[in-house]
GROMACS .gro file of C-alpha atoms in nm:
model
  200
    1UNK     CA    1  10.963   1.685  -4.268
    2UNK     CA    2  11.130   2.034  -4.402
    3UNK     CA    3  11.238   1.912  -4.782
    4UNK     CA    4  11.133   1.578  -4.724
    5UNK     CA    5  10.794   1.458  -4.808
    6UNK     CA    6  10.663   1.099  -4.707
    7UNK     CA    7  10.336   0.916  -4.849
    8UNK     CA    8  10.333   0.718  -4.455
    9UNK     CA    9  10.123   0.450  -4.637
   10UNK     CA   10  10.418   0.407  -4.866
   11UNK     CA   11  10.661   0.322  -4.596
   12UNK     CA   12  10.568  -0.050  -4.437
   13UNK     CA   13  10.613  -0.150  -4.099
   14UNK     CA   14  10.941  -0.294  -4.176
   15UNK     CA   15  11.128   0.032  -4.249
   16UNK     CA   16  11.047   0.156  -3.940
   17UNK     CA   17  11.146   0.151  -3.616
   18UNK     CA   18  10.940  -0.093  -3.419
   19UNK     CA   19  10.784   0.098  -3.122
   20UNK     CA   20  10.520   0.290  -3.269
   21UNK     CA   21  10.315   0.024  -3.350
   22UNK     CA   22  10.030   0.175  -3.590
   23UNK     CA   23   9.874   0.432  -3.369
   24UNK     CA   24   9.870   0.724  -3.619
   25UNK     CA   25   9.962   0.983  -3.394
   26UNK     CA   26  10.252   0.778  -3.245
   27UNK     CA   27  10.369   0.706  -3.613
   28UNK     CA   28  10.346   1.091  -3.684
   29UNK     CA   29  10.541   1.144  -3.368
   30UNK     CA   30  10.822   0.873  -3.473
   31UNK     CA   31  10.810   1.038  -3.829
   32UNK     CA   32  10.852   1.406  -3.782
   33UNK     CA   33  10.994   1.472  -3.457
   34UNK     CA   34  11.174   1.185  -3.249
   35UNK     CA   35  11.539   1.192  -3.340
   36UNK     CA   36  11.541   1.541  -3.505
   37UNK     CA   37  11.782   1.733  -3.347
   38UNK     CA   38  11.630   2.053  -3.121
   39UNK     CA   39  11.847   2.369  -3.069
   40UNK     CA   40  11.558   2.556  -2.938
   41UNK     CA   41  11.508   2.648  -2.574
   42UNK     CA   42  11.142   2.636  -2.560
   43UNK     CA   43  11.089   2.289  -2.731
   44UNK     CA   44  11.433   2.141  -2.563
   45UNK     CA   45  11.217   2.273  -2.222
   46UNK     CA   46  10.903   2.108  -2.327
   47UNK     CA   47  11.033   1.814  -2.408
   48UNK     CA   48  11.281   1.792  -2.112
   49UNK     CA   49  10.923   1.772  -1.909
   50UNK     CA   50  10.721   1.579  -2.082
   51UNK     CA   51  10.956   1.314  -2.092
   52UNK     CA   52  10.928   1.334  -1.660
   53UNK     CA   53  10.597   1.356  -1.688
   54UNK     CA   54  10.623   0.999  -1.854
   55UNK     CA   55  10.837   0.812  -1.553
   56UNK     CA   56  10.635   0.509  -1.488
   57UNK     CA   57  10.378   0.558  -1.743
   58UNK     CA   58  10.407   0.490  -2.144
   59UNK     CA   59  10.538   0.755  -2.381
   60UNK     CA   60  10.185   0.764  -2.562
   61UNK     CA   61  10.009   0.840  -2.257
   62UNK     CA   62  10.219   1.164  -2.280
   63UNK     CA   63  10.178   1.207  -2.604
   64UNK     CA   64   9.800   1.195  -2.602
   65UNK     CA   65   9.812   1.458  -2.350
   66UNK     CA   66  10.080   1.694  -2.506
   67UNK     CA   67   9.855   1.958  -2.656
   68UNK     CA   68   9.658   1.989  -2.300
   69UNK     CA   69   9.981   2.050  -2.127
   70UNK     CA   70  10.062   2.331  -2.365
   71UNK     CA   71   9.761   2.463  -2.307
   72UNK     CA   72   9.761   2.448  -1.914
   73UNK     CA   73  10.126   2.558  -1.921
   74UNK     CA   74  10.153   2.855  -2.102
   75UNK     CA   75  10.303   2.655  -2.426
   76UNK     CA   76  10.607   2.596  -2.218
   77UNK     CA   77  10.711   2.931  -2.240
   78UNK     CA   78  11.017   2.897  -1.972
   79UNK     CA   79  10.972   3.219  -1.792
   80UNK     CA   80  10.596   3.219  -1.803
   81UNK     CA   81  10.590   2.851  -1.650
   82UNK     CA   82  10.858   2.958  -1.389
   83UNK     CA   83  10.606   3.263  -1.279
   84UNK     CA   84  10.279   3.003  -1.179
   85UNK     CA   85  10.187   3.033  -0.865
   86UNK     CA   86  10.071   2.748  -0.613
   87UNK     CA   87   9.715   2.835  -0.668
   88UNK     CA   88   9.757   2.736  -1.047
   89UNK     CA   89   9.901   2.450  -1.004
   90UNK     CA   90   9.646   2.305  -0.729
   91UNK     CA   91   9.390   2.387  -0.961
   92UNK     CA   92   9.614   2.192  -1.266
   93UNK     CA   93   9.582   1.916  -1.045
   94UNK     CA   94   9.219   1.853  -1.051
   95UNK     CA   95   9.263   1.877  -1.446
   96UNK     CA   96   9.127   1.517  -1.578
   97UNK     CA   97   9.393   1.615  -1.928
   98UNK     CA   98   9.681   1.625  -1.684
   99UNK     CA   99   9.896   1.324  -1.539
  100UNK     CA  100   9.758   1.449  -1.184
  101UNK     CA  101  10.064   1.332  -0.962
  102UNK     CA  102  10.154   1.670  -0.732
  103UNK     CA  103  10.516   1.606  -0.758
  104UNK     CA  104  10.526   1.602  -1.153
  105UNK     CA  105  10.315   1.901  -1.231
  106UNK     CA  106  10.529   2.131  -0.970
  107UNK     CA  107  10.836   1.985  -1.129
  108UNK     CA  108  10.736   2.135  -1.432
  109UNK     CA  109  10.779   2.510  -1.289
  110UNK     CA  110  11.110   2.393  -1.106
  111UNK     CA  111  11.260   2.279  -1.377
  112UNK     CA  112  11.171   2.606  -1.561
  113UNK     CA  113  11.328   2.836  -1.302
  114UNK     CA  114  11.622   2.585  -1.284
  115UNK     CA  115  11.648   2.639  -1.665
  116UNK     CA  116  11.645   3.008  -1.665
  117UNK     CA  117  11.926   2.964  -1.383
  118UNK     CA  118  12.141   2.735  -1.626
  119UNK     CA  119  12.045   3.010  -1.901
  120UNK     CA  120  12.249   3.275  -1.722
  121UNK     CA  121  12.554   3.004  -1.601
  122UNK     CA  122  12.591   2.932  -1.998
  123UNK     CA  123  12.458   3.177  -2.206
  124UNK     CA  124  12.151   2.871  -2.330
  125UNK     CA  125  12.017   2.581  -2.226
  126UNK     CA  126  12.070   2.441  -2.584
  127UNK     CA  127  12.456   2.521  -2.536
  128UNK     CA  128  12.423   2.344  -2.199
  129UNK     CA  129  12.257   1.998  -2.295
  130UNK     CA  130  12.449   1.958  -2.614
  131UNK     CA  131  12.782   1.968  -2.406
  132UNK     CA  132  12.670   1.634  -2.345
  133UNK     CA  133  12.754   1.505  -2.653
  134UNK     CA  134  13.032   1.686  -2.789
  135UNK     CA  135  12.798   1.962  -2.961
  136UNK     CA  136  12.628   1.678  -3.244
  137UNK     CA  137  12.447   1.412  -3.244
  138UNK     CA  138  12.547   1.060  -3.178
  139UNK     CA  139  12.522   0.782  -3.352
  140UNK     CA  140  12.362   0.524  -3.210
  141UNK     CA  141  12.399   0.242  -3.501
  142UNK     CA  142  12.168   0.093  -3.347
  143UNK     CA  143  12.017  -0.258  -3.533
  144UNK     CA  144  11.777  -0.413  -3.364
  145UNK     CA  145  11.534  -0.281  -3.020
  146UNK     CA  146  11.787  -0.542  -2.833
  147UNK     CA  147  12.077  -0.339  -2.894
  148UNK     CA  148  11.914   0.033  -2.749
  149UNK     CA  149  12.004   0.106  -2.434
  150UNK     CA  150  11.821   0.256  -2.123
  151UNK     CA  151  12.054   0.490  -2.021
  152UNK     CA  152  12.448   0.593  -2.120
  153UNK     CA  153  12.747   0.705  -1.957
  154UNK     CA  154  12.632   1.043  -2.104
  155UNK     CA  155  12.274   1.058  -1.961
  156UNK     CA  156  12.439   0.957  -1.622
  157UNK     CA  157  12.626   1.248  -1.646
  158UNK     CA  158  12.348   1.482  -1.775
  159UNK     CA  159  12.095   1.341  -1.504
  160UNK     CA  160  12.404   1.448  -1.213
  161UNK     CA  161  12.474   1.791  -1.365
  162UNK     CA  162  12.089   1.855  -1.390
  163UNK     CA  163  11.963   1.722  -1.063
  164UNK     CA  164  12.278   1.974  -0.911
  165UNK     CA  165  12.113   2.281  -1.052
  166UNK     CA  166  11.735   2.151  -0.933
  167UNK     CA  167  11.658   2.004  -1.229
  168UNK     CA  168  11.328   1.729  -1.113
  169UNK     CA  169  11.236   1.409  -1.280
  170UNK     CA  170  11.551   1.397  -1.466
  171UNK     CA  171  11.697   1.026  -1.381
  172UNK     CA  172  11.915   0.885  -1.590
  173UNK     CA  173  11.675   0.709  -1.794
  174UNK     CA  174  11.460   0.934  -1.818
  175UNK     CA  175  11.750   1.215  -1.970
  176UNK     CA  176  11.867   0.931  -2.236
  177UNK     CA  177  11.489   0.904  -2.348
  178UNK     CA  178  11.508   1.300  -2.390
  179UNK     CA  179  11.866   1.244  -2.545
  180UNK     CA  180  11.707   1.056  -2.795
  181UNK     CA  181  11.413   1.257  -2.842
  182UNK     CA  182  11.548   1.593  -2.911
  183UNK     CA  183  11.806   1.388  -3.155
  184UNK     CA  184  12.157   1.396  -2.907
  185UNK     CA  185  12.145   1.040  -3.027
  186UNK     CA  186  12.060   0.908  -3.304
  187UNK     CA  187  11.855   0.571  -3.215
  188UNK     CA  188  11.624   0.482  -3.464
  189UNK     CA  189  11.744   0.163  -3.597
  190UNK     CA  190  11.965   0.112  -3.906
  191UNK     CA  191  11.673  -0.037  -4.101
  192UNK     CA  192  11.457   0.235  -4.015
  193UNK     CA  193  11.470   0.505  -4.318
  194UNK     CA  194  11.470   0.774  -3.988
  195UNK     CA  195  11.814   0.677  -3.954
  196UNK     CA  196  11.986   0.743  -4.270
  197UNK     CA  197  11.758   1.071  -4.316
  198UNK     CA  198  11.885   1.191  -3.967
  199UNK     CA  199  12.289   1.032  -4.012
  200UNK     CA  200  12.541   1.282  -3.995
   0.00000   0.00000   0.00000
């Protein structure tokens, strides 16, 4: 990652967080991008709805399919995915690359023109989400998979302020597993070498 450079063979199992197993894109995932704090409104957007996209399913499942979805909606670009019309997104549904459940993929362009919405209430989305947490990220401390929660007092209140302002797919669980995604939180695990690479 920028001024960091990793050899992934070098790093075992053990000095890693547990859930990526040894699937090389999930490791590449866990490596570069889970936990790194986002600031920018496209990716915070993208990731926002790929994490609905993965209610009920597993997170690799979405991941496997992540390039497709930029492809089918315009890279996330928020108000080029708030501008598809119906017929697009019919069509999107016969799309054997897509998690073809009607009420995710028109979620997708909801929560875009809810986003451009929150855009004009407070100036950006990033200032928005990150109001969340005090404006940095927190720190999970987190030392073994027992001790990471499913959801927080602050992804309650992020899943009530969202779902206000039409925000779809955006449960509480489902906003702490973005939470720690786009690095609000900090929860890969204190033996994890993420963790003291991403500490404040």
């Amino acid at each position: 990652y920028p001024g960091i450079q990793h050899n992934r063979e070098e790093i075992e199992m053990s000095n890693r967080c547990w859930w990526p197993g040894t699937d090389p894109l999930y490791v590449s995932y866990h490596d570069e991008e889970w936990g790194e704090p986002i600031h920018d409104e496209r990716l915070l957007f993208e990731f926002i709805c790929l994490e609905g996209q993965q209610a009920g399913l597993n997170w690799i499942t979405v991941l496997k399919k992540r390039e497709h979805y930029r492809k089918c909606f315009k890279n996330f670009e928020i108000e080029k995915t708030a501008r598809l019309t119906d017929k697009t997104i019919e069509k999107l549904l016969l799309d054997k690359g897509l998690i073809r459940n009607r009420l995710k993929l028109y979620s997708i362009r909801s929560n875009a023109q809810a986003l451009l919405k929150v855009q004009e209430e407070f100036g950006s989305f990033d200032k928005f989400i990150w109001s969340f947490v005090g404006g940095k990220t927190l720190d999970g401390k987190r030392k073994q998979p027992k001790d990471v929660p499913a959801n927080t007092a602050e992804s309650d209140s992020m899943s009530k302020a969202l779902k206000k302002r039409g925000f779809k797919f955006i449960g509480s669980t489902i906003c702490y597993a973005f939470m720690q995604a786009a690095g609000l939180v900090n929860d890969h695990t204190s033996n994890c070498y993420r963790y003291k690479e991403l500490k404040n």
